[in-house]
GROMACS .gro file of N, CA and C in nm:
model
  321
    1UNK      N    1  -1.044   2.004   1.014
    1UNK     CA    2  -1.097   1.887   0.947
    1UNK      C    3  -1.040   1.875   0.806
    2UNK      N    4  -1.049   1.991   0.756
    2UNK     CA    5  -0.968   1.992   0.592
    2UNK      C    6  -0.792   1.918   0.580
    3UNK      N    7  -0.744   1.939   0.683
    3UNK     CA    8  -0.637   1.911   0.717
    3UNK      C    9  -0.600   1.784   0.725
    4UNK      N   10  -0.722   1.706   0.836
    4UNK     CA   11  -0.722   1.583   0.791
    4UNK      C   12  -0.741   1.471   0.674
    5UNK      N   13  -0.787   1.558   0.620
    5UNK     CA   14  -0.848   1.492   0.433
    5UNK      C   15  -0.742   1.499   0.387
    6UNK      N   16  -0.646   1.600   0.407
    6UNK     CA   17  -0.567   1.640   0.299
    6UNK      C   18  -0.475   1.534   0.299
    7UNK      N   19  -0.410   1.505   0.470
    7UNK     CA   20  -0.302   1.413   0.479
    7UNK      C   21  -0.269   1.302   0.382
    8UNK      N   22  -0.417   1.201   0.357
    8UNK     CA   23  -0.378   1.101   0.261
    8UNK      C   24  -0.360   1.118   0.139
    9UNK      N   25  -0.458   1.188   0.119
    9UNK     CA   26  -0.377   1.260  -0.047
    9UNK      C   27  -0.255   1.335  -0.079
   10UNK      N   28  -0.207   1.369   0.013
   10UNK     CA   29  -0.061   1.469   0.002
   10UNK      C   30   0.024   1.259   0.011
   11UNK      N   31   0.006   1.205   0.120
   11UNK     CA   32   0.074   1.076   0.148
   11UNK      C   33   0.092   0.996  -0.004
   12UNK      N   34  -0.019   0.967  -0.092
   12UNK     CA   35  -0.012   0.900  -0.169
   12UNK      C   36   0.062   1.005  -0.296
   13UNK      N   37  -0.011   1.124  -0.300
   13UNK     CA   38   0.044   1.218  -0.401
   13UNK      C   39   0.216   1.232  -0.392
   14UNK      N   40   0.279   1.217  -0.297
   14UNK     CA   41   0.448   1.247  -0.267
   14UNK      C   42   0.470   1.076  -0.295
   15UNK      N   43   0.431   0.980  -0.260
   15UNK     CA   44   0.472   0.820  -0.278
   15UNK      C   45   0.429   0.724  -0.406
   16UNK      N   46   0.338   0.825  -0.524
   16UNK     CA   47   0.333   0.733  -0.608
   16UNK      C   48   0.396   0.725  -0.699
   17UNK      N   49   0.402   0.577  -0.792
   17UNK     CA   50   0.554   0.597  -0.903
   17UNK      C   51   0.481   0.603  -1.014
   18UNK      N   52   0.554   0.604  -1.138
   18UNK     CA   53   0.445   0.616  -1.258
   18UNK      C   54   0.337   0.522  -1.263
   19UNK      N   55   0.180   0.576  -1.357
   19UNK     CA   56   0.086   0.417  -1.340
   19UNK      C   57   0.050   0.455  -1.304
   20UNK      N   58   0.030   0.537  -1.173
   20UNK     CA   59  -0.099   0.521  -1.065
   20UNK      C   60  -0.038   0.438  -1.016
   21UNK      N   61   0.086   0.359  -0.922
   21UNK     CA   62   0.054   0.209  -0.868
   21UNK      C   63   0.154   0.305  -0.790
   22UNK      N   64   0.145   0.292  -0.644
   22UNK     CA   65   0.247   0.270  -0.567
   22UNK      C   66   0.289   0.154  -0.488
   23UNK      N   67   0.444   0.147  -0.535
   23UNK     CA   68   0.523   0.004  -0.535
   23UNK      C   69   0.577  -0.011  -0.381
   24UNK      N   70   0.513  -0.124  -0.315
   24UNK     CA   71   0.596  -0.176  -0.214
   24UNK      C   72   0.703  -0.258  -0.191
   25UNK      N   73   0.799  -0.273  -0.104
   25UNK     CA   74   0.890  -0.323  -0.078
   25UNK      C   75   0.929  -0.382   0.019
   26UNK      N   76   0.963  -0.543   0.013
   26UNK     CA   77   0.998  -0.621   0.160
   26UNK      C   78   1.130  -0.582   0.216
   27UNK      N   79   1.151  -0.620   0.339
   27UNK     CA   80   1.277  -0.573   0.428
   27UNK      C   81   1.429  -0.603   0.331
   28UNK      N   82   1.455  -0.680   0.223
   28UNK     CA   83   1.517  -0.679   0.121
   28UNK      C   84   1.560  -0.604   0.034
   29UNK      N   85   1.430  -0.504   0.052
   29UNK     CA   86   1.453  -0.454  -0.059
   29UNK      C   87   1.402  -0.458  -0.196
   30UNK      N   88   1.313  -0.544  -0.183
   30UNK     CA   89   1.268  -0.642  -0.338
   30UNK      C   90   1.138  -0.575  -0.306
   31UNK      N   91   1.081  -0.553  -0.436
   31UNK     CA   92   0.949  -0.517  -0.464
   31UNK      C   93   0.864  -0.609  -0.488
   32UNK      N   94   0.734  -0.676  -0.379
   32UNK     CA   95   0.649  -0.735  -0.383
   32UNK      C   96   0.512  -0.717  -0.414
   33UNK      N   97   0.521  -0.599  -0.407
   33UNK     CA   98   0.373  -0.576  -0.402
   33UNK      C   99   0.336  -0.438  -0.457
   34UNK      N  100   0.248  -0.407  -0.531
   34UNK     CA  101   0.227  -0.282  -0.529
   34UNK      C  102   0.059  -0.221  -0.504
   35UNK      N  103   0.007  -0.113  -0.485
   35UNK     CA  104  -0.100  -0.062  -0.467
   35UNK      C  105  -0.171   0.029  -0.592
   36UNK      N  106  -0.273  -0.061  -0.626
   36UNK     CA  107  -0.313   0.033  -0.800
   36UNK      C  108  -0.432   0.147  -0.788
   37UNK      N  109  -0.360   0.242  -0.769
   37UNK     CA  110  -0.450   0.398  -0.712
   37UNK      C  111  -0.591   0.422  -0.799
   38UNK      N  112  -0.595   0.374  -0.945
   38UNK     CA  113  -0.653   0.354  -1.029
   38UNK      C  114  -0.787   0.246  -1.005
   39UNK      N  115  -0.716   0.146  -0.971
   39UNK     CA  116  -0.814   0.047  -0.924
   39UNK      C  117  -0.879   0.031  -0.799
   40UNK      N  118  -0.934   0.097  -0.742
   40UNK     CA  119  -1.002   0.096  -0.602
   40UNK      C  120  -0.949   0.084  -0.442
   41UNK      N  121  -0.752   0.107  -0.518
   41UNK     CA  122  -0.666   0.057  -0.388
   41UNK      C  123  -0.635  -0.088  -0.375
   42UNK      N  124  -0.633  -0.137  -0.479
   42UNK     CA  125  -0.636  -0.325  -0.472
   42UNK      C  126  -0.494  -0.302  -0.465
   43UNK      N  127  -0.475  -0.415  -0.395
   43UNK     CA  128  -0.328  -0.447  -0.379
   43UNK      C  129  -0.311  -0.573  -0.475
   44UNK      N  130  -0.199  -0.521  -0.534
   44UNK     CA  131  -0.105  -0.673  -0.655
   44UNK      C  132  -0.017  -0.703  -0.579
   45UNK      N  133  -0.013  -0.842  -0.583
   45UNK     CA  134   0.159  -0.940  -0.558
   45UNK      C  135   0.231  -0.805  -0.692
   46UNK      N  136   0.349  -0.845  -0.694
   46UNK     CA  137   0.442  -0.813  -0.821
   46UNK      C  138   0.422  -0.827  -0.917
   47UNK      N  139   0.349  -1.009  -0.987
   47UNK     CA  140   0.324  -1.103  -1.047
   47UNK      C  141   0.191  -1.047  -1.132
   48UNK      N  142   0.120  -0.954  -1.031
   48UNK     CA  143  -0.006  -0.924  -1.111
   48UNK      C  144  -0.130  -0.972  -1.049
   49UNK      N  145  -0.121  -1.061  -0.932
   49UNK     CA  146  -0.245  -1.110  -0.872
   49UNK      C  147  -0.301  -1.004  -0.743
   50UNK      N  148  -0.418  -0.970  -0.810
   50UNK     CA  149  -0.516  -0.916  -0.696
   50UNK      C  150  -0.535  -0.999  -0.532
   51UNK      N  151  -0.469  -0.926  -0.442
   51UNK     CA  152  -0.510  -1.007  -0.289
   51UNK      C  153  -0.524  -0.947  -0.154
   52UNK      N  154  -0.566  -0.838  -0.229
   52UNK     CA  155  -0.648  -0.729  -0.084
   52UNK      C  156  -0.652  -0.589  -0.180
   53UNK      N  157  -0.750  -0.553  -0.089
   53UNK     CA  158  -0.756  -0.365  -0.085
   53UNK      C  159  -0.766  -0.302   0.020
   54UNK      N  160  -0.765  -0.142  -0.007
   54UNK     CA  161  -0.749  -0.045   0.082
   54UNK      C  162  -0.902  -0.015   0.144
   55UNK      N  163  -0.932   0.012   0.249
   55UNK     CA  164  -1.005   0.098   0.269
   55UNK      C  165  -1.026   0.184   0.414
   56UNK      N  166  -1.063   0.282   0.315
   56UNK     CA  167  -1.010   0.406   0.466
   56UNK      C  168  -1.058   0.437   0.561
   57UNK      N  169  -1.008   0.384   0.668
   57UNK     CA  170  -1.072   0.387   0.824
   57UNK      C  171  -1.083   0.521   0.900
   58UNK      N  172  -1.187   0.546   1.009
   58UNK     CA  173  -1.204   0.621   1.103
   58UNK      C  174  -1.120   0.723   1.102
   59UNK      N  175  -1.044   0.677   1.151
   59UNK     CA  176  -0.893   0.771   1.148
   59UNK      C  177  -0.792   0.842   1.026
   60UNK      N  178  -0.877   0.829   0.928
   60UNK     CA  179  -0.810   0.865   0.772
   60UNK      C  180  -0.673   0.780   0.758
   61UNK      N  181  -0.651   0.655   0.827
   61UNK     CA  182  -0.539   0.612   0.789
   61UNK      C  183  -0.636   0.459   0.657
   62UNK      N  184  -0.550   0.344   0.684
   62UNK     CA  185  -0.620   0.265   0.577
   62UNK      C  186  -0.632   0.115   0.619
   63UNK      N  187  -0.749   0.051   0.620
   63UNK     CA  188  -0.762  -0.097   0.654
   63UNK      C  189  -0.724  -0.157   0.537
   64UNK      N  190  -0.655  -0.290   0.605
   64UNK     CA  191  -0.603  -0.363   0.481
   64UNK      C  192  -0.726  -0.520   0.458
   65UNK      N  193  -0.800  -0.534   0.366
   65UNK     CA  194  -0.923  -0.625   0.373
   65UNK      C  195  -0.885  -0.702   0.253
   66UNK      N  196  -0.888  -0.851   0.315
   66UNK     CA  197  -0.872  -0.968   0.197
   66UNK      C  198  -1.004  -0.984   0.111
   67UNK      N  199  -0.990  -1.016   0.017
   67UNK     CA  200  -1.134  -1.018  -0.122
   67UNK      C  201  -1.230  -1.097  -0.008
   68UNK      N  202  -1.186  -1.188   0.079
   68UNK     CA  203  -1.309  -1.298   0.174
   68UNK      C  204  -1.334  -1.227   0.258
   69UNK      N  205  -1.307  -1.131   0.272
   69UNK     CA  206  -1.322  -1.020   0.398
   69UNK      C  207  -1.285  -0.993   0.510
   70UNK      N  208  -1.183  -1.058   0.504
   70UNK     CA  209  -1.108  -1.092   0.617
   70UNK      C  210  -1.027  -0.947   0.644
   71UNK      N  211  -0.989  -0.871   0.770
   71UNK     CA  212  -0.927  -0.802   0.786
   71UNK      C  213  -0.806  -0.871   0.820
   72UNK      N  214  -0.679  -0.791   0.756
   72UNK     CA  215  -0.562  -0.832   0.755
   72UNK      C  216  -0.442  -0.780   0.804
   73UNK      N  217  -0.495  -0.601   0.824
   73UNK     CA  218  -0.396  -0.514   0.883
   73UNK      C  219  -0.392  -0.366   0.823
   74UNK      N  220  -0.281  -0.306   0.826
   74UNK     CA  221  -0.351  -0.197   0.800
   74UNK      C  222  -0.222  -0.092   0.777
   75UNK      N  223  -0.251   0.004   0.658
   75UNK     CA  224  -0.132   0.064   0.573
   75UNK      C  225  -0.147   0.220   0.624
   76UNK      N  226   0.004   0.237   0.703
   76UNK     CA  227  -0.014   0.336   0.775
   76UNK      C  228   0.108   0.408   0.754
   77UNK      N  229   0.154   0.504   0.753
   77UNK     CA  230   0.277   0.587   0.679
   77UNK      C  231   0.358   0.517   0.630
   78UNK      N  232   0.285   0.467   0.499
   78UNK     CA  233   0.349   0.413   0.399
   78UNK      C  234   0.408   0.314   0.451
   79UNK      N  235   0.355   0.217   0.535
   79UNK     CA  236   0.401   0.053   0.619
   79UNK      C  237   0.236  -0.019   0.591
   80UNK      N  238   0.313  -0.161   0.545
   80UNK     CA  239   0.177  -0.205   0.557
   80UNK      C  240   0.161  -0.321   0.677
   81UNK      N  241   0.119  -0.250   0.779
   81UNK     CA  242   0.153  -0.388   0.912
   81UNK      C  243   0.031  -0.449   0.936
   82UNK      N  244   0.067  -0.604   0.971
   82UNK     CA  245  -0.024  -0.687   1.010
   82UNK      C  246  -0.069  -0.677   1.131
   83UNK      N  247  -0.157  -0.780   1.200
   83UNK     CA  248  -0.199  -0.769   1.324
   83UNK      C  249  -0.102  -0.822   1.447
   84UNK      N  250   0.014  -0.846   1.411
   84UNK     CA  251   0.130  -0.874   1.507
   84UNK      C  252   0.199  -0.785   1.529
   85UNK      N  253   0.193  -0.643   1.453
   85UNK     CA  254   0.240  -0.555   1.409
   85UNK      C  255   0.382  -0.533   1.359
   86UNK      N  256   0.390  -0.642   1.231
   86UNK     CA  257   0.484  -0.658   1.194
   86UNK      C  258   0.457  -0.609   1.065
   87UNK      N  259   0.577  -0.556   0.989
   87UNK     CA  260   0.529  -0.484   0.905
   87UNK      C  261   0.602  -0.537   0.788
   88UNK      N  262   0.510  -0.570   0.681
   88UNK     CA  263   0.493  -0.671   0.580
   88UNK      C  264   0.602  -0.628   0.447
   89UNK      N  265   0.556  -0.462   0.429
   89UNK     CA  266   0.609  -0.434   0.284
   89UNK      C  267   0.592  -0.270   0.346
   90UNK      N  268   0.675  -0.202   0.275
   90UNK     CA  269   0.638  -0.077   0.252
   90UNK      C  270   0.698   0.034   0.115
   91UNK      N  271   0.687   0.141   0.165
   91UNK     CA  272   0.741   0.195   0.024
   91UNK      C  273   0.897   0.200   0.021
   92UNK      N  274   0.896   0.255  -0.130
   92UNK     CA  275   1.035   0.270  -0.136
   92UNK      C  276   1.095   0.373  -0.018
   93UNK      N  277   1.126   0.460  -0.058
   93UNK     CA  278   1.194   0.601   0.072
   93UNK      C  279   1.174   0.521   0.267
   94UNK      N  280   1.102   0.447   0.230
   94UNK     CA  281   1.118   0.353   0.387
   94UNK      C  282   1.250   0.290   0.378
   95UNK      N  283   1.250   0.196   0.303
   95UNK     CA  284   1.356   0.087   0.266
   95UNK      C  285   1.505   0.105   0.266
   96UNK      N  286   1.627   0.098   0.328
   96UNK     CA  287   1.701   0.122   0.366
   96UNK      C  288   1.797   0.106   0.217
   97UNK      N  289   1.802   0.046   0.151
   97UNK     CA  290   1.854   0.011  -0.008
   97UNK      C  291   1.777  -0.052  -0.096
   98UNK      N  292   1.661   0.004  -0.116
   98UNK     CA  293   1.545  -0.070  -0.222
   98UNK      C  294   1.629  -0.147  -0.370
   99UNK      N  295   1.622  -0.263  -0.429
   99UNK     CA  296   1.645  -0.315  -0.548
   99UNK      C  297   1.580  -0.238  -0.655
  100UNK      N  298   1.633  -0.218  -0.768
  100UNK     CA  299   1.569  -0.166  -0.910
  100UNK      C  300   1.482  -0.277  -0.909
  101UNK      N  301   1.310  -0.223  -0.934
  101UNK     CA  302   1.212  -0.319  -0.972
  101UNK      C  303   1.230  -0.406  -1.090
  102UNK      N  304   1.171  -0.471  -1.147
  102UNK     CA  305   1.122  -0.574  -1.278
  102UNK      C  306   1.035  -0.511  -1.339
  103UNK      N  307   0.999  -0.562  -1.446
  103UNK     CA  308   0.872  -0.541  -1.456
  103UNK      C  309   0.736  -0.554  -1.440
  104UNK      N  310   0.651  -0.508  -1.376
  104UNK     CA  311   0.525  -0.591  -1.298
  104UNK      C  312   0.477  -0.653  -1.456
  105UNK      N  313   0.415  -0.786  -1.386
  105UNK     CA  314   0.260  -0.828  -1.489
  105UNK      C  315   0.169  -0.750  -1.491
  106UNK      N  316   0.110  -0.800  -1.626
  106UNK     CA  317  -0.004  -0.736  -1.646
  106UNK      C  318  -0.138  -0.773  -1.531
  107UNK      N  319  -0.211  -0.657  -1.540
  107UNK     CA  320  -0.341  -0.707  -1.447
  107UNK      C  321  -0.431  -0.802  -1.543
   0.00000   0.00000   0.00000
């Protein structure tokens, strides 16, 4: 059971960048989105806008839930896939040639 706890914290502990935020990335390459470890798991556009969070399901992996409550999909070795199971954004070390980020906005 310890083992299982550990997984997501070793997952996020090896994938986060400075900040507390770990930065996602579309099939481009471009950084859209990131995850603020600090803030309850809320997910930012790039831009700085709050438009989902994490929360951790059954299975110690992570539901992805819109502020209306809408379930939206769900962030699973470092992929964040929807319910088509298409997968939206993920981290860098996924990404086949990630772009140098920008600078995010402020929250």
């Amino acid at each position: 059971m310890k083992k299982l706890l550990l997984l997501p914290v070793l997952l996020f502990s090896t994938l986060v960048s400075a900040g507390n935020d770990l930065d996602l990335y579309d099939n481009q390459g471009d950084p859209v989105a990131y995850i603020a470890l600090d803030d309850d798991l809320t997910i930012y556009s790039w831009d700085g806008e709050p438009g989902a969070y994490l929360k951790r399901s059954q299975n110690n992996e992570f539901d992805v839930y819109g502020f209306n409550g809408s379930h939206l999909g769900w962030f699973t070795k470092g992929m964040l896939v929807d319910h088509d199971g298409y997968v939206a954004c993920a981290v860098k070390n996924l990404i086949a040639a990630p772009n140098l980020p920008s600078l995010k906005s402020l929250k």
